[in-house]
C-alpha angles and dihedrals in degrees: 000000000000096000122126116273110243115238091239093055109132116227115229143166111301097032110127114217128202113213123185122186118187137170120055088012130021119217126165114181141156116211133179121222105246125232087261089059095251138129115213104211121191113256091001104063134214117348121190106227105153112118095026118121117240090256092049090047093054092050093044095051091043091055096043095048094045090051089060101032115041121206100027139117121222128211117189124191139159112254096187137354128240121242122234138198120236133171125233108197140165120039098358120139090241109013119196145086119322133189110223139168114272089245092063122123133200092276091052089056091049091052091048090054092051095255131276123326126234096275098039124111121247089192103049111051109151129204110207125188121185090345094307126113107243103172141352117217121207106198090198088068089055099039099041103027102024091234110150097167093114093048093097130179117268128231128213112283095022120146121219105200122193111204123209115273116271129216116330137200128199118226116194137161129045100006130113095239112031105188148118109283127200115226130220130198109294099019111141135184093275092053092051091050090048091053091049 
């Protein structure tokens, strides 16, 4: 995946980093973050980088390398991304564990699982991490309003849980999108007409 790495991307074991040092000395290396979350850099030693954001990593490596090698510039990039295992459970078309890129979001996991089955909710898709609810995604916000702000990046071991569909209402007749719509708490007649 040749897309730009978001600044909030969390570095983890398996990420391969590209580090270029130029100036007084020239070094060009690619290193993989170990299972212990460390980078073993020549002449500097092991540096613990797991859990840092991409921006923090660049600053951290810049400082560490310039402490040891004076008069150089440092460029840090990500050569390749780690893969991670997540679970898509509940009313998915094909629930189970999936291996995805570490830049995958909730919707990527839904696509991997074949989407939502006939009784699954489009409005109550839960992201759970270590047993805690992290985020709830309402696909209507994405599909009708184009708002992807709740489609957050996943981490290894996350569970995407699709709850059963809630109450529904059928809208037919002279509307642009006649369909069966799922309701959430607080939806009124005007909101249903707006969606349709």
